XYZ file of N, CA and C in Angstrom:
744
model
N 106.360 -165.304 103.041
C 105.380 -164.529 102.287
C 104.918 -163.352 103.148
N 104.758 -162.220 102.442
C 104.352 -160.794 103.438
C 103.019 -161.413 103.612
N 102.087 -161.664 105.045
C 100.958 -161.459 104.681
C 100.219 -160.265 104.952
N 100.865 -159.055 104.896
C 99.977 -158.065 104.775
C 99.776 -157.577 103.938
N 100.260 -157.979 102.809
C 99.871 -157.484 101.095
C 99.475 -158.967 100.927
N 99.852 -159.592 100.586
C 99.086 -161.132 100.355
C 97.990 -161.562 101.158
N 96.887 -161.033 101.369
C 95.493 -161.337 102.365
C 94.626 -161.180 101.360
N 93.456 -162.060 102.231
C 92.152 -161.996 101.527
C 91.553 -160.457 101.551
N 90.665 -160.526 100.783
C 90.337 -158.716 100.312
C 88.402 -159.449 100.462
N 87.732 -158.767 100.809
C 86.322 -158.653 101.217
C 85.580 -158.905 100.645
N 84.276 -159.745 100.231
C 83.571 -160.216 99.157
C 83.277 -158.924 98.040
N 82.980 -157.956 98.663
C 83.088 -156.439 98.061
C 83.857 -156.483 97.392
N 85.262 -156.266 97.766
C 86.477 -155.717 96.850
C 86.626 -156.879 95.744
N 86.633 -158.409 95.872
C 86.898 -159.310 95.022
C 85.634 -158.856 93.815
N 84.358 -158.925 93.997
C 83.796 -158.412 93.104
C 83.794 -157.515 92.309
N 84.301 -156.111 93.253
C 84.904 -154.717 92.382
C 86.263 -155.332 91.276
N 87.062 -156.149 91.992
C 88.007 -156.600 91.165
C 87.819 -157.104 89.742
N 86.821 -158.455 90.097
C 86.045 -159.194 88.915
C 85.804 -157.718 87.601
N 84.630 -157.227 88.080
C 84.430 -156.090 87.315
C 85.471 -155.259 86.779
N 86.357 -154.536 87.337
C 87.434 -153.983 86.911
C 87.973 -154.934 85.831
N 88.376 -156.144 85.884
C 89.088 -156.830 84.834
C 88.152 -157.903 83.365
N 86.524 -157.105 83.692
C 85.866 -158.094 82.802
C 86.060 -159.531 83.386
N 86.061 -159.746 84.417
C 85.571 -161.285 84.572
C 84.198 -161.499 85.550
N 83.017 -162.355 84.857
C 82.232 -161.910 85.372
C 81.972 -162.731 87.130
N 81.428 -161.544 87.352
C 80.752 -162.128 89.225
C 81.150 -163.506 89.695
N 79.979 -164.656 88.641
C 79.914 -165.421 89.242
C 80.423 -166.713 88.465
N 81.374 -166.528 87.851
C 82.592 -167.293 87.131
C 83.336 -167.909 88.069
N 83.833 -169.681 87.808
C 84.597 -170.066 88.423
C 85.688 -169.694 88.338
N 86.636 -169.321 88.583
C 88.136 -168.914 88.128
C 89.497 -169.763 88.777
N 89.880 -170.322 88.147
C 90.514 -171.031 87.907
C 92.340 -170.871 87.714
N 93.138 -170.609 88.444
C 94.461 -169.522 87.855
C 95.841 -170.341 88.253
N 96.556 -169.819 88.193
C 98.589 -170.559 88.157
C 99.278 -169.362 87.903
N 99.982 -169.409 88.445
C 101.227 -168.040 88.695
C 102.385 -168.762 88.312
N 103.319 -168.517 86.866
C 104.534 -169.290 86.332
C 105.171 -168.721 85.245
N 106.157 -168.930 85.006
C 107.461 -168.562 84.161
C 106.901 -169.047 83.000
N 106.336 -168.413 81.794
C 106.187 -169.879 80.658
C 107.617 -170.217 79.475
N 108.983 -170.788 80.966
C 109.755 -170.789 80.127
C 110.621 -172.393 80.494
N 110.453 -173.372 79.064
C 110.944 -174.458 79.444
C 109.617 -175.141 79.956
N 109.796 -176.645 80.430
C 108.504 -177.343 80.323
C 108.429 -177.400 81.726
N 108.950 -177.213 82.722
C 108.784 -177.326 84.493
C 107.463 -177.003 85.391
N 107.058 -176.271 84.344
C 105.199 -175.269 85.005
C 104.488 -176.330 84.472
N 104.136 -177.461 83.126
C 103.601 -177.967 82.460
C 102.159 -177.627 82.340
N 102.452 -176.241 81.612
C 100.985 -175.555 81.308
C 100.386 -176.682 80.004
N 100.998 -177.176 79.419
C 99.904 -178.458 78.701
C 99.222 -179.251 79.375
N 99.753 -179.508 80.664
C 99.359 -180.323 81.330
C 97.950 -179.798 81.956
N 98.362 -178.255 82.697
C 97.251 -177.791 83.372
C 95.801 -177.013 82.135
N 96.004 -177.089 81.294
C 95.299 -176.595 79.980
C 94.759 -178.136 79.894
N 95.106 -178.996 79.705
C 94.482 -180.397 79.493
C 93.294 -180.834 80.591
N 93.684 -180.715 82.020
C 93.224 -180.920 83.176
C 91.654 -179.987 82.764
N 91.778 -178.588 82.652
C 90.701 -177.558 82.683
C 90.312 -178.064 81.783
N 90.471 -178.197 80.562
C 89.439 -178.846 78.951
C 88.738 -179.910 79.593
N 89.572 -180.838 79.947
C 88.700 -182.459 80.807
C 87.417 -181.444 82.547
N 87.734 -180.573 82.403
C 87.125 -180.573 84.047
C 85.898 -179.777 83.058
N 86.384 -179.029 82.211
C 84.959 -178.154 81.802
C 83.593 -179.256 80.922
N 84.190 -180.294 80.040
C 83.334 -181.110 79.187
C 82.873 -181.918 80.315
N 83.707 -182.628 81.549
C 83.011 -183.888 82.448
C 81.642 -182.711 82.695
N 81.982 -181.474 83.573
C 81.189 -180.541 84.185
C 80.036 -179.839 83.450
N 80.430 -179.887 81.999
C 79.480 -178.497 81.332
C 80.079 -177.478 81.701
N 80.948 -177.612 82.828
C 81.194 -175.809 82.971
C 81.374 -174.944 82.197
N 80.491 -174.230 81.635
C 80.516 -173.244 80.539
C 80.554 -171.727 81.817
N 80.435 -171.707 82.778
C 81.021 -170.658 83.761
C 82.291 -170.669 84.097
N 83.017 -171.218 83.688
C 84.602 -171.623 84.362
C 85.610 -171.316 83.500
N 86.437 -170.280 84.064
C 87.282 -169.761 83.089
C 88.950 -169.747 83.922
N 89.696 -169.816 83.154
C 91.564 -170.510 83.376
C 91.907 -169.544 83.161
N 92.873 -169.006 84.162
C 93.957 -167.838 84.033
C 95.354 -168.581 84.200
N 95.826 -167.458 83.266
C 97.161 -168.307 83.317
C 98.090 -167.237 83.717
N 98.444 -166.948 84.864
C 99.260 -165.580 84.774
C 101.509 -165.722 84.663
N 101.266 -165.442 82.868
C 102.164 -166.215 82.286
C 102.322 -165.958 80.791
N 103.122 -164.952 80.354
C 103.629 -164.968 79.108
C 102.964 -165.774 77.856
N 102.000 -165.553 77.013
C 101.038 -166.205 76.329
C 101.878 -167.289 75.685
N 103.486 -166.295 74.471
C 103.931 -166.839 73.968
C 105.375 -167.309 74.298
N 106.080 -166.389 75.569
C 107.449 -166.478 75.805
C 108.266 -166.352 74.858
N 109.359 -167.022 74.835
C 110.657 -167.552 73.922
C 110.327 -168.229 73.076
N 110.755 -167.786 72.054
C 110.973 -169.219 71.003
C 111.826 -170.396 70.841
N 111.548 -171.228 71.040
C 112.286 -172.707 71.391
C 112.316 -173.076 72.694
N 112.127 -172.120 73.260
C 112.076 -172.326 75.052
C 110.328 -172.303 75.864
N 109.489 -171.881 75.303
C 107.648 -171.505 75.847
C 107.006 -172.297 74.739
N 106.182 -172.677 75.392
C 104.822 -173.215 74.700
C 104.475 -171.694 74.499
N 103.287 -172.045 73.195
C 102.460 -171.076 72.900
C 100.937 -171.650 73.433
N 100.832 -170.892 74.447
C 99.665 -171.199 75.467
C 98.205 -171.057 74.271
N 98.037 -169.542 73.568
C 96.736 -169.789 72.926
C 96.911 -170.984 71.964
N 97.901 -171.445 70.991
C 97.631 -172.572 70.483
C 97.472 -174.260 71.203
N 98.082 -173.941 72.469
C 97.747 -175.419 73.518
C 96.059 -174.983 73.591
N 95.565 -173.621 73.506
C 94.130 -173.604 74.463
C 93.230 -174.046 73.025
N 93.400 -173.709 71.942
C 92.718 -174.197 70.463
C 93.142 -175.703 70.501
N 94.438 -176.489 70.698
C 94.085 -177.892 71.241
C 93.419 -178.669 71.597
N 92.935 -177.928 73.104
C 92.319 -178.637 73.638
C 90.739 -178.046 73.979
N 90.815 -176.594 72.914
C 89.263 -176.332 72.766
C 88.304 -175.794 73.729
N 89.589 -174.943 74.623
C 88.821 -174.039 75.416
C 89.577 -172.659 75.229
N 89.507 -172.055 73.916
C 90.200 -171.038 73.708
C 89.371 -169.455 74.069
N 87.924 -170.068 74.177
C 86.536 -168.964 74.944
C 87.123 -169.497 75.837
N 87.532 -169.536 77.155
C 87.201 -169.872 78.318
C 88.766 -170.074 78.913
N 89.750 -169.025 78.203
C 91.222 -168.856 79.087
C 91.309 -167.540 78.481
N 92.002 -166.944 80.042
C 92.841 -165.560 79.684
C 94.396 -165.911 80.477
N 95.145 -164.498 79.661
C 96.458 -164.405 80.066
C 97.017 -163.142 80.616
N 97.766 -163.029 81.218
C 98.563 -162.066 81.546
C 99.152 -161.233 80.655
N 99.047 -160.038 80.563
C 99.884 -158.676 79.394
C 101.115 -159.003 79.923
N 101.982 -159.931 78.267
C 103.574 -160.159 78.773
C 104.026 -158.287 79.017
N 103.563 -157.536 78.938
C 104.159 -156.064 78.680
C 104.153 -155.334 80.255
N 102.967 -156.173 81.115
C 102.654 -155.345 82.222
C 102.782 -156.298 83.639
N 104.089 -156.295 84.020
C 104.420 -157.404 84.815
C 103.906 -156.917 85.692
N 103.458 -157.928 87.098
C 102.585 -157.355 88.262
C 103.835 -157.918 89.499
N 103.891 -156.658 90.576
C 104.457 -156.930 91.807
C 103.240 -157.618 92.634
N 103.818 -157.302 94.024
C 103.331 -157.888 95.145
C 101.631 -157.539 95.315
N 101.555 -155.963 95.303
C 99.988 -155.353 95.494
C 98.956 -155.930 93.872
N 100.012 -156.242 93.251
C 99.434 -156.739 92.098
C 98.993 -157.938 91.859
N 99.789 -158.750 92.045
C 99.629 -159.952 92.107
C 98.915 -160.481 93.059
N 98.641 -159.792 94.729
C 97.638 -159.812 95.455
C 96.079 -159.831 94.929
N 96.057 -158.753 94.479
C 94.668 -158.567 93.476
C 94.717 -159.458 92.772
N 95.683 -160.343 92.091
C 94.949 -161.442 91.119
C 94.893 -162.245 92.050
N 95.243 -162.798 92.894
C 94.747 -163.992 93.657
C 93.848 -163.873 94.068
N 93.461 -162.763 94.475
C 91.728 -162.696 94.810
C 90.736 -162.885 93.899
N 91.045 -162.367 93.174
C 90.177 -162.970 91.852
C 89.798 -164.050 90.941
N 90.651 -165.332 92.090
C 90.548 -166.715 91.584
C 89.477 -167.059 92.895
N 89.508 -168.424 92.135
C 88.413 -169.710 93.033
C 89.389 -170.318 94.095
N 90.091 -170.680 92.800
C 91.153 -172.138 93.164
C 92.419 -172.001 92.758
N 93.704 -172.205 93.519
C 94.900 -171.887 92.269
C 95.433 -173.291 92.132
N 95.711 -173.605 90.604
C 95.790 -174.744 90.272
C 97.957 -174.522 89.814
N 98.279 -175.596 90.369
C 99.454 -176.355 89.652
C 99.770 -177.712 89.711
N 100.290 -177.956 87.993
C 100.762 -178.781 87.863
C 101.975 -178.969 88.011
N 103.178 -177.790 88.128
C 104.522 -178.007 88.453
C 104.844 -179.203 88.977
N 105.624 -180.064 88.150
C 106.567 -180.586 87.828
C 108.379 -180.859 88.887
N 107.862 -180.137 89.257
C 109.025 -179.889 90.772
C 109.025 -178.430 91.522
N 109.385 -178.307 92.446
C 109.326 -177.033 92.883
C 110.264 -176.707 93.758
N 111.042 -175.983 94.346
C 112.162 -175.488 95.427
C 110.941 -175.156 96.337
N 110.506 -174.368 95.666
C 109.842 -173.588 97.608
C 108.097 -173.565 96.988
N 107.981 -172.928 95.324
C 106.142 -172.914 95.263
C 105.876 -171.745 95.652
N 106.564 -170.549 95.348
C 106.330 -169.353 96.107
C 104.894 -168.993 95.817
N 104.527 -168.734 94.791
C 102.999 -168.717 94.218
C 101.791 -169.114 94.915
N 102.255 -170.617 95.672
C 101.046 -170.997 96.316
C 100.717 -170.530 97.534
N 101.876 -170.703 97.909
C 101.929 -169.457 99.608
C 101.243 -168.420 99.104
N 101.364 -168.133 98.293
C 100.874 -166.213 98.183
C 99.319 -166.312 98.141
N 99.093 -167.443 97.193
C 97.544 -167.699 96.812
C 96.819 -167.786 98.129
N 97.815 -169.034 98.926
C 96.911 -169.188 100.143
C 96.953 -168.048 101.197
N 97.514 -167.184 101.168
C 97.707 -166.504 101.767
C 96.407 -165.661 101.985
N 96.426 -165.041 100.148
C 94.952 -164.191 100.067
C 93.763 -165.106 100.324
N 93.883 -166.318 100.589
C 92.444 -167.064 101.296
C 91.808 -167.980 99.946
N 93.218 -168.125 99.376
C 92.719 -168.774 98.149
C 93.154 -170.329 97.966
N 92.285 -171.556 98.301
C 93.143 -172.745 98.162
C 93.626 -173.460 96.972
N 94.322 -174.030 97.237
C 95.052 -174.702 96.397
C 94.854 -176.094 96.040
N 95.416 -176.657 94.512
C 95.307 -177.842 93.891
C 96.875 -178.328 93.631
N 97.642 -179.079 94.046
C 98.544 -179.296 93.693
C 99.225 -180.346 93.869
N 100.150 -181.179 92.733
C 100.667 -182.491 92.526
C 101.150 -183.085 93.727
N 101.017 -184.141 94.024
C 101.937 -184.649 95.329
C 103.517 -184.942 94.720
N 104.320 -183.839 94.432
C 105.598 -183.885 94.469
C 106.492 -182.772 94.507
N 107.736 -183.131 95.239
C 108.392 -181.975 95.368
C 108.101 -181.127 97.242
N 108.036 -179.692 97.030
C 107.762 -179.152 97.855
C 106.400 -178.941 98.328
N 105.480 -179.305 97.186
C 104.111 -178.366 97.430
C 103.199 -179.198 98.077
N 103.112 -180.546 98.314
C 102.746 -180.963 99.546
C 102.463 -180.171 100.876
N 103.441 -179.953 101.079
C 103.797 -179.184 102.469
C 103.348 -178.371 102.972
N 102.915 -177.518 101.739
C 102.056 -176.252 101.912
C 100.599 -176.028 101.807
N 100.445 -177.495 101.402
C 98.740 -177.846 100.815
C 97.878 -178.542 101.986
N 99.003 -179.562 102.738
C 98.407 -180.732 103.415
C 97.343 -180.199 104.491
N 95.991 -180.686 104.298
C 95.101 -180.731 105.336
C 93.789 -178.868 104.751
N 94.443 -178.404 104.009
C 93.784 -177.464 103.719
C 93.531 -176.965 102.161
N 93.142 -178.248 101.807
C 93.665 -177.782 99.825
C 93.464 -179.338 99.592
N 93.723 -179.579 98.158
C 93.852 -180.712 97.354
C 95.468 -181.359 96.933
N 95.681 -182.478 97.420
C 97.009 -182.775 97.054
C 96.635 -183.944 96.107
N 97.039 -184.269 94.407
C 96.999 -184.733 93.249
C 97.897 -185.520 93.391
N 97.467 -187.176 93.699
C 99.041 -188.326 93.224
C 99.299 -187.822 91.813
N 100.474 -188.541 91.632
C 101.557 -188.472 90.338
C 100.918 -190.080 90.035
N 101.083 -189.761 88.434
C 100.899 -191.073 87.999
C 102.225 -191.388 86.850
N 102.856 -190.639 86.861
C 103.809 -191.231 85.802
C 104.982 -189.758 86.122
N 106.408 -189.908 85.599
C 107.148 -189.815 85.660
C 108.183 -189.596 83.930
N 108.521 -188.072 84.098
C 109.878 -187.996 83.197
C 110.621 -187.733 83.613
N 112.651 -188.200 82.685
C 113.799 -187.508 83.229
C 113.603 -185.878 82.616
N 114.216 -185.165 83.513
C 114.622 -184.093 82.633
C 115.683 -184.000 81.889
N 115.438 -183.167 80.765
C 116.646 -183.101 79.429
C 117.457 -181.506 80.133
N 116.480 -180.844 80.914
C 116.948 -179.688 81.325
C 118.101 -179.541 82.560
N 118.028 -180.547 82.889
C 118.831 -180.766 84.720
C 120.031 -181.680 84.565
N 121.111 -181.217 84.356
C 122.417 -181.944 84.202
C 122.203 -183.189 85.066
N 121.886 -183.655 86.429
C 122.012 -184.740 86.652
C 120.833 -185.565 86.347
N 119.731 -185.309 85.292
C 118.577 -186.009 84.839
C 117.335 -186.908 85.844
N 117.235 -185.101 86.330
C 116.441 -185.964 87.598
C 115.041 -186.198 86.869
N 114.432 -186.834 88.463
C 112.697 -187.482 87.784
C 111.994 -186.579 88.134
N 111.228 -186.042 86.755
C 110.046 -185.089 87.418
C 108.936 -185.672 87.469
N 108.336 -185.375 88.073
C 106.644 -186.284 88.526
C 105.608 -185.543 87.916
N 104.927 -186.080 87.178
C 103.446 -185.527 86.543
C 102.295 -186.108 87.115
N 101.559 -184.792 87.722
C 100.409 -184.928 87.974
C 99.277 -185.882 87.426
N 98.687 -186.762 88.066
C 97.915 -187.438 87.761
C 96.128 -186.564 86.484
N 96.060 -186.393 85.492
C 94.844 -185.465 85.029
C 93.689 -186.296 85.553
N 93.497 -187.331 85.367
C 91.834 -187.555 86.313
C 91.838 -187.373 87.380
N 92.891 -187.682 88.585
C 92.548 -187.512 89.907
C 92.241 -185.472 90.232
N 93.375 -184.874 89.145
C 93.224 -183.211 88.919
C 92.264 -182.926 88.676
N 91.633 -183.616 87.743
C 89.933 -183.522 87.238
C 88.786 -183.453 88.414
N 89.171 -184.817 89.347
C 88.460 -185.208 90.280
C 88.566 -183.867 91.611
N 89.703 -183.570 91.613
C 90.008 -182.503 92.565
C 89.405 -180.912 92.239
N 89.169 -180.464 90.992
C 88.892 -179.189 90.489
C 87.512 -179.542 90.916
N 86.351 -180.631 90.232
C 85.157 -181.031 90.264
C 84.463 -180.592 91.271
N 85.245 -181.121 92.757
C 85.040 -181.015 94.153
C 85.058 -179.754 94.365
N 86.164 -179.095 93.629
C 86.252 -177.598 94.401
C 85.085 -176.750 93.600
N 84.936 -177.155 92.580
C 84.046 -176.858 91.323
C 82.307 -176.911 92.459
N 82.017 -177.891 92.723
C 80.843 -178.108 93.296
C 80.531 -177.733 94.995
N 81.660 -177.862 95.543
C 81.628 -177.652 96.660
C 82.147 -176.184 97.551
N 81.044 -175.363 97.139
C 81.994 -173.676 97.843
C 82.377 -173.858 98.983
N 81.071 -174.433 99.967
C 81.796 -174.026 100.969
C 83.148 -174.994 101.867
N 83.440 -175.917 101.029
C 84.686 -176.729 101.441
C 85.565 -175.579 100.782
N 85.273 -175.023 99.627
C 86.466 -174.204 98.976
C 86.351 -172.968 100.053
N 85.582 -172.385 100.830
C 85.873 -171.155 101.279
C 86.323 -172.009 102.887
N 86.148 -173.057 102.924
C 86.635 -173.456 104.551
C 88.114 -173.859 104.191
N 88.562 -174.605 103.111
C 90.084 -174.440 102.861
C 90.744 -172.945 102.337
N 89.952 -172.097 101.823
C 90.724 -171.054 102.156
C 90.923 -170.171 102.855
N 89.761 -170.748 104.129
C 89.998 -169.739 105.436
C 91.313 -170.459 106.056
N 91.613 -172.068 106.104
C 92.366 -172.316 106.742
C 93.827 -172.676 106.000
N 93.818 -172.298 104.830
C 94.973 -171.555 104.265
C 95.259 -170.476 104.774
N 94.320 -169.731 104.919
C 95.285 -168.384 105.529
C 96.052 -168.570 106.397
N 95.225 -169.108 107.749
C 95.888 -169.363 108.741
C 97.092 -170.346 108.543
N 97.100 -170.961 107.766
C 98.185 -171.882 107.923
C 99.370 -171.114 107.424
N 99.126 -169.551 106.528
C 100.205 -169.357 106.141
C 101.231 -168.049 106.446
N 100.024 -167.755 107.686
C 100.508 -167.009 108.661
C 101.495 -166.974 109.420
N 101.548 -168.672 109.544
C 102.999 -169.376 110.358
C 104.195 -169.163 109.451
N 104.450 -168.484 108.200
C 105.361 -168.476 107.062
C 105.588 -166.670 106.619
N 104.815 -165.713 107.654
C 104.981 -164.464 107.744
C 106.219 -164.193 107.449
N 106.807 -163.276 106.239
C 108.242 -163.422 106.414
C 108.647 -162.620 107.720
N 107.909 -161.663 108.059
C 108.138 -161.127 109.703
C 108.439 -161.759 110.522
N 107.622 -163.013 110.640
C 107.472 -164.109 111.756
C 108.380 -164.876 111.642
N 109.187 -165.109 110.300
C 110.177 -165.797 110.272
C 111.662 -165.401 110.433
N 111.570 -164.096 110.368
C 113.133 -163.059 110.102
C 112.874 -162.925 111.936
N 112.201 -162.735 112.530
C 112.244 -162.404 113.846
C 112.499 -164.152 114.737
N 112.214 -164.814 114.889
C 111.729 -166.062 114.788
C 112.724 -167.383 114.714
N 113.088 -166.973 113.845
C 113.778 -167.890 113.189
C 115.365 -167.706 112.587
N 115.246 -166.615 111.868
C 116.676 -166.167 110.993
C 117.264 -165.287 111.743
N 116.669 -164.399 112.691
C 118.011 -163.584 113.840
C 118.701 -164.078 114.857
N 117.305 -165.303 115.688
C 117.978 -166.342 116.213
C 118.969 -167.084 115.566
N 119.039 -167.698 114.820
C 119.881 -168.520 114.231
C 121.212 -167.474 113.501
N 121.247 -166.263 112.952
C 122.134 -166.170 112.876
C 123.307 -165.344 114.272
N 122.561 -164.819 115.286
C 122.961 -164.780 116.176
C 123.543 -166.284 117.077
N 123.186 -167.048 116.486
C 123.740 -168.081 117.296
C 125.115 -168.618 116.217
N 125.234 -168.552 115.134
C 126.465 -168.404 114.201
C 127.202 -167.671 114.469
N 127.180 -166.547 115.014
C 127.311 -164.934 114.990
C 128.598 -165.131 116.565
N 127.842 -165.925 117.528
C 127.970 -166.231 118.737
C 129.162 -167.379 118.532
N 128.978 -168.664 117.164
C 129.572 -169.377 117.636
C 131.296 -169.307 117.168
N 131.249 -168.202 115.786
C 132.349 -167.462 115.289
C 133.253 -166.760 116.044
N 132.225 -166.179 117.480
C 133.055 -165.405 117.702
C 134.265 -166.295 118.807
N 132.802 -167.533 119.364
C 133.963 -168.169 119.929
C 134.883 -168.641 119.679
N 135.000 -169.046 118.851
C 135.977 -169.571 117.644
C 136.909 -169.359 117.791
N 136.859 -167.704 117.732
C 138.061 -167.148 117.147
C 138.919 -166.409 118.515
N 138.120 -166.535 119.677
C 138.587 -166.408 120.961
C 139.736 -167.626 120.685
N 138.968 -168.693 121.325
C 139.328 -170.209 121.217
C 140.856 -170.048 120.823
N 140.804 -170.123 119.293
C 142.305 -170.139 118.823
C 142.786 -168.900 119.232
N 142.684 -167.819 119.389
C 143.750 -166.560 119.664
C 144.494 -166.959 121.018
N 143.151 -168.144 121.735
C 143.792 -168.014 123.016
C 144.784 -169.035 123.162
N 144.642 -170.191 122.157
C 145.809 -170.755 121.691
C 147.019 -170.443 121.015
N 146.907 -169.208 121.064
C 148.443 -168.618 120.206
C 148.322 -169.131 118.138
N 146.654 -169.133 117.867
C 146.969 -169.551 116.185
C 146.009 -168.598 115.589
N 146.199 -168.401 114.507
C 145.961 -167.344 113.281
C 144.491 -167.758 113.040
N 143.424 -166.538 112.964
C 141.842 -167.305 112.430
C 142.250 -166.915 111.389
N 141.523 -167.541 110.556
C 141.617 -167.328 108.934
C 140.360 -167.049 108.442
């Protein structure tokens, strides 16, 4: 993750932000960065979680971003405003303009403009989203499965799984793990009531995700290593020439 476009931005600027986009000051905000295509993000899931966290809470300050195609594809996306009339917090979610996709400086600015970034994903390769969140100093809520553990542990909320589907989508029908919704409930609540645990996990999100600089890692990590490929090719190909055989 760059963190020099992905950083926290100044109680100042997050507020100028708020304002700029109509969300007010002192609103919980609540957000997820995802594809709404196919069931893998399980925005029903995370739309269910926020309905249960706002009625336990009253939170009538707490508002869900979903930054994510309202309606997507047909046959392939949920239609997010009819999941949010579901479950009856259709005041109290916004979405992303499918028309006005946001890069890096963009998507920076929305992470600042959350509390908490919430996922329920369902599996993940890497979770690029949450790195980014934590990056801008924003912690995280997320399922204990898959990758996103990894990136959460010790500075954020990690959610057991309580149940389990195959996928219909993944030729070898693997198990995806679903987030537990009360323990998610229990986890938003905390972050819900408790700022300054939420601003001490997202100070030490940052730091934690500093160690994941893609700078720090291309220097670090990936020149070393491919210099040492680089190195072991070439012996290689000494090796056999000096045996009198053909590299291929």
């Amino acid at each position: 993750v760059d963190t020099k476009i992905y950083k926290p931005f100044t109680e100042e600027g997050k507020i100028k932000l708020r304002k700029k986009t109509g969300v007010p000051e002192n609103a919980f905000v609540v957000g997820t960065n995802g594809a709404n295509t196919w069931d893998r993000k399980d925005f029903p899931r995370i739309i269910r979680i926020f309905a249960e966290f706002v009625k336990k809470n009253d939170a009538k300050d707490a508002l869900l971003y979903l930054h994510a195609n309202p309606n997507g594809l047909e046959g392939k996306s949920y239609s997010l405003p009819e999941l949010a009339k579901l479950y009856g917090i259709e005041k109290q979610i916004r979405y992303s303009d499918s028309k006005n996709q946001l890069y890096d400086t963009g998507l920076a600015k929305m992470y600042n403009t959350l509390d908490v970034y919430l996922s329920a994903s369902r599996a993940e390769g890497c979770g690029l989203p949450i790195l980014e969140a934590q990056a801008c100093g924003i912690p995280a809520i997320v399922p204990n499965n898959s990758a996103q553990p990894e990136w959460v542990e010790g500075h954020g909320w990690i959610v057991p799984c309580s149940d389990h589907i195959v996928s219909l989508t993944i030729p070898l029908h693997n198990k995806w793990y679903l987030m537990d919704v009360e323990k998610a409930v229990e986890a938003l609540t905390e972050a819900y009531k408790n700022k300054e645990l939420r601003i001490k996990y997202g100070r030490m999100a940052r730091e934690a995700m500093l160690q994941y600089d893609w700078d720090k890692i291309i220097d670090e990590q990936w020149i070393p290593f491919l210099n040492k490929v680089e190195n072991e090719i070439y012996s290689g190909v000494v090796k056999q020439e000096a045996n009198g055989k053909t590299y291929n």
